[in-house]
Every structure is written in C-alpha cells, then in structure tokens.
Tab-separated table of C-alpha atoms in Angstrom:
chain	number	residue	atom	x	y	z
O	970	MET	CA	61.973	98.868	88.153
O	971	LEU	CA	65.576	99.960	85.790
O	972	SER	CA	65.513	103.563	87.511
O	973	GLY	CA	64.770	102.251	90.802
O	974	CYS	CA	68.617	100.506	90.028
O	975	THR	CA	69.994	102.898	88.647
O	976	ALA	CA	68.910	106.155	90.631
O	977	TYR	CA	71.255	107.043	93.230
O	978	GLN	CA	71.134	106.238	96.966
O	979	PRO	CA	73.057	108.484	99.563
O	980	ALA	CA	75.598	108.243	100.863
O	981	ILE	CA	77.346	108.443	104.377
O	982	SER	CA	79.993	110.293	105.676
O	983	LYS	CA	82.512	111.181	108.440
O	984	TYR	CA	85.085	113.384	109.018
O	985	GLN	CA	87.923	114.967	111.708
O	986	THR	CA	85.895	118.137	112.771
O	987	ASN	CA	89.148	119.759	113.225
O	988	PHE	CA	91.048	119.205	109.982
O	989	ASN	CA	91.075	122.874	108.107
O	990	PHE	CA	89.209	120.629	104.773
O	991	SER	CA	88.957	124.401	103.400
O	992	LYS	CA	92.692	124.559	102.809
O	993	VAL	CA	93.161	121.018	100.624
O	994	SER	CA	93.171	121.812	97.460
O	995	SER	CA	95.217	118.509	96.103
O	996	TYR	CA	95.158	114.468	95.822
O	997	ALA	CA	97.459	112.328	94.928
O	998	PHE	CA	96.801	108.065	95.928
O	999	TYR	CA	99.513	106.370	96.807
O	1000	LYS	CA	101.657	104.735	94.450
O	1001	ARG	CA	100.351	101.236	93.769
O	1002	ASN	CA	103.497	99.007	94.685
O	1003	SER	CA	102.983	100.535	98.229
O	1004	GLU	CA	102.150	99.115	101.198
O	1005	PHE	CA	98.429	100.291	100.376
O	1006	GLY	CA	97.976	98.023	97.294
O	1007	GLN	CA	98.524	95.270	99.310
O	1008	PHE	CA	95.394	95.799	101.743
O	1009	GLN	CA	93.083	94.584	99.329
O	1010	ASN	CA	93.032	91.770	96.047
O	1011	ILE	CA	91.253	93.914	93.476
O	1012	SER	CA	91.511	93.550	89.194
O	1013	TYR	CA	93.951	96.286	87.556
O	1014	THR	CA	90.592	96.790	85.675
O	1015	THR	CA	88.507	97.662	89.501
O	1016	ARG	CA	91.542	99.884	90.434
O	1017	ASN	CA	91.236	101.439	87.300
O	1018	SER	CA	88.022	102.314	87.302
O	1019	ILE	CA	87.716	103.335	91.083
O	1020	GLU	CA	90.706	105.608	90.254
O	1021	LEU	CA	89.583	107.120	86.914
O	1022	ALA	CA	86.541	107.773	88.399
O	1023	ILE	CA	87.494	109.515	91.817
O	1024	GLU	CA	89.977	111.115	89.349
O	1025	GLN	CA	87.475	112.915	87.410
O	1026	VAL	CA	85.219	113.632	90.253
O	1027	LEU	CA	87.908	115.661	92.273
O	1028	ASP	CA	88.926	117.268	89.141
O	1029	LYS	CA	84.924	118.039	88.472
O	1030	ASN	CA	84.914	119.455	91.645
O	1031	GLY	CA	88.006	122.216	91.768
O	1032	PHE	CA	90.820	119.564	93.132
O	1033	ILE	CA	94.633	119.396	91.462
O	1034	TYR	CA	95.935	115.383	90.910
O	1035	ASN	CA	99.219	116.015	92.044
O	1036	THR	CA	102.748	114.238	93.419
O	1037	LEU	CA	102.347	112.785	96.850
O	1038	ASP	CA	104.979	114.681	98.579
O	1039	ASP	CA	103.076	118.022	97.300
O	1040	ALA	CA	99.431	117.138	98.212
O	1041	ASP	CA	97.407	118.295	100.382
O	1042	ILE	CA	94.799	114.949	100.954
O	1043	VAL	CA	95.893	111.605	99.790
O	1044	VAL	CA	92.870	109.510	98.787
O	1045	THR	CA	92.822	106.328	98.983
O	1046	TYR	CA	89.697	103.382	99.014
O	1047	HIS	CA	88.463	99.782	99.824
O	1048	LEU	CA	86.006	97.321	97.907
O	1049	VAL	CA	84.447	95.528	100.717
O	1050	ASN	CA	84.041	91.368	100.101
O	1051	GLU	CA	83.858	88.996	101.894
O	1052	ASN	CA	87.415	89.212	103.923
O	1053	THR	CA	86.416	90.856	106.765
O	1054	LYS	CA	90.188	90.657	107.506
O	1055	GLU	CA	90.917	92.188	104.441
O	1056	LEU	CA	89.049	95.669	105.644
O	1057	LEU	CA	90.852	95.229	109.530
O	1058	THR	CA	93.842	95.835	107.341
O	1059	TYR	CA	92.631	97.847	105.281
O	1060	ASN	CA	91.535	100.077	108.745
O	1061	ASN	CA	95.503	99.294	110.054
O	1062	GLY	CA	96.926	100.670	107.409
O	1063	VAL	CA	94.850	103.737	107.086
O	1064	LEU	CA	94.523	104.536	110.909
O	1065	TYR	CA	91.412	104.338	110.674
O	1066	CYS	CA	89.224	105.610	114.196
O	1067	SER	CA	85.680	105.782	114.464
O	1068	LEU	CA	85.729	107.681	117.291
O	1069	CYS	CA	88.069	110.367	116.176
O	1070	LEU	CA	85.324	110.876	112.455
O	1071	ARG	CA	83.100	113.400	114.767
O	1072	GLY	CA	81.110	115.308	112.180
O	1073	GLY	CA	79.201	114.671	109.235
O	1074	GLU	CA	75.322	112.906	108.647
O	1075	ALA	CA	76.682	109.779	110.366
O	1076	GLN	CA	77.242	110.498	113.353
O	1077	ALA	CA	74.314	113.254	113.737
O	1078	ASP	CA	72.337	110.903	112.797
O	1079	LYS	CA	73.287	107.621	113.878
O	1080	LYS	CA	73.131	106.348	110.511
O	1081	GLN	CA	74.788	102.548	110.538
O	1082	TRP	CA	77.901	101.962	107.721
O	1083	GLN	CA	77.081	99.724	105.442
O	1084	THR	CA	80.197	97.926	105.172
O	1085	LYS	CA	78.530	94.873	103.146
O	1086	PRO	CA	80.140	93.418	100.879
O	1087	GLY	CA	80.196	95.412	97.987
O	1088	SER	CA	80.382	98.886	99.350
O	1089	LEU	CA	82.748	101.129	98.392
O	1090	ILE	CA	84.887	103.152	101.048
O	1091	ILE	CA	86.592	106.136	100.172
O	1092	ASP	CA	89.103	107.544	102.716
O	1093	VAL	CA	90.935	110.951	102.888
O	1094	LEU	CA	94.367	110.729	104.600
O	1095	ASP	CA	96.247	113.442	105.927
O	1096	PRO	CA	99.342	112.936	104.524
O	1097	GLU	CA	101.823	114.429	107.764
O	1098	LYS	CA	100.065	112.201	109.848
O	1099	LYS	CA	98.775	109.262	107.592
O	1100	ARG	CA	95.187	109.129	109.477
O	1101	SER	CA	92.059	108.696	107.901
O	1102	VAL	CA	90.126	112.705	108.354
O	1103	TRP	CA	87.159	112.281	106.606
O	1104	ARG	CA	85.562	108.247	105.083
O	1105	SER	CA	82.295	107.770	103.164
O	1106	VAL	CA	80.519	104.680	102.423
O	1107	TYR	CA	78.639	103.987	99.292
O	1108	PRO	CA	76.776	100.047	98.328
O	1109	LEU	CA	77.934	99.900	95.200
O	1110	LYS	CA	75.420	96.463	93.797
O	1111	ILE	CA	77.672	95.630	91.473
O	1112	ASN	CA	76.844	92.333	89.549
O	1113	ALA	CA	79.502	90.223	88.381
O	1114	LYS	CA	77.168	88.846	86.503
O	1115	THR	CA	74.752	90.705	84.422
O	1116	ASP	CA	76.897	94.470	84.769
O	1117	ASN	CA	78.920	95.218	81.442
O	1118	SER	CA	81.999	97.115	82.228
O	1119	ARG	CA	80.244	100.244	81.220
O	1120	GLU	CA	77.329	99.812	83.799
O	1121	VAL	CA	80.478	99.182	86.608
O	1122	GLN	CA	81.941	102.307	85.526
O	1123	LEU	CA	78.972	103.992	85.512
O	1124	LYS	CA	78.000	102.900	89.388
O	1125	ILE	CA	81.086	103.091	90.387
O	1126	TYR	CA	81.305	107.082	88.975
O	1127	ARG	CA	78.198	107.703	90.533
O	1128	ALA	CA	78.343	106.024	93.620
O	1129	ILE	CA	82.387	108.279	94.198
O	1130	ASP	CA	79.854	111.592	92.835
O	1131	ALA	CA	77.723	110.616	95.721
O	1132	MET	CA	80.359	110.324	97.805
O	1133	ILE	CA	82.631	112.988	97.355
O	1134	ASP	CA	79.361	115.564	97.248
O	1135	LYS	CA	79.903	115.138	101.771
O	1136	TYR	CA	83.300	116.587	101.538
O	1137	PRO	CA	83.109	118.793	103.822
O	1138	HIS	CA	83.987	121.367	101.878
O	1139	SER	CA	83.691	122.065	98.105
O	1140	ARG	CA	86.460	123.496	95.909
O	1141	ASP	CA	84.549	124.362	92.954
O	1142	ALA	CA	82.607	128.113	92.861
O	1143	SER	CA	79.269	126.946	91.634
O	1144	LYS	CA	78.604	124.384	94.294
O	1145	ALA	CA	79.631	126.782	96.697
O	1146	ASN	CA	77.755	129.779	95.454
O	1147	ASN	CA	74.216	127.524	95.671
O	1148	ALA	CA	75.324	126.460	99.309
C-alpha cells in the first residue's frame, strides 16, 4: 500500500511544435516580486521547494541557470487550488493557449489535463514572446495533515522529475544516448 502512494505517476505534457527546444541550454525564473509572483497565493516554503526541485532536475538534465535577460527559456509554475480565478489569472499571465500547444502525448492520445486541486503545472515560456511553449501537469497529492516537509519535498521533486522527462529535447548526453 505504501509503495502505491509513492509510485511515479505519468506526467502529461503539450508543447508548441514550431519552438526549437534543441537550442535551449539555459533557464531563469521570474523574480519573486514580479507580476508572476502575484499569480497565486502560496507560501515561501512551497515556492522554495518547487523552485529548488526545478533547479535540481534541470541541472541534472544539463540545463544552466541564467539571468532573466540571458536565459533561453523562463520556467514558471502553478500549484492548482480551489480558486479557479487564480488559475485563469496564471494562464493569462503565461499567455497559455491550449490550441497552440499541439505536440506531446496530451494531444496525440487526447489525454485529459488533471488540473484538479493539488496538481502542479510547469510552463516553459519563450522569453521574447512571454508565451508558454511547453506545459506539463502532474497530480502532487500532498496531504497537508499527514505529509511532513521531507515527504512534501520528495513528492515535489518526483513530480518535477517526471514532468521534465516529458520535455521534447534532452540536454543530458546519457539520456540522449539511451533514446
């Protein structure tokens, strides 16, 4: 029973087919005091956990953290809660266009997005257009009553690892050789 709770679940992703993902080597986040920081109301601890996990997974996959002005992509995230207006605000902020993201298994298999409360969304933005060119969704299933901080961090890391595994181009030479 315990292994069923901690097992990986498949992430679902969609991406813009005309964006050149193979040229991406660096990423950045928006600053905490930017407009993006206002898209949702989550604690600094949760923000730190998500951003740390994103950095660890992207680093493991060969991407380099850079300044916002020099990064090839901007990575954003949203933790879905009961407030649908907050998700709409986030989607508007990243210029999310479901019809524009035609690549990925969500389109090919017509899989449904699991944007239920508790799901984590990661978007990759084209920094010039400030528009989402890749999105992945994963149901975190964090239980605030029973999960300690270590369990929460592990769930976040595993989710982001599964999500980034769906990125359309790997920078990791060992992954590229196995493909």
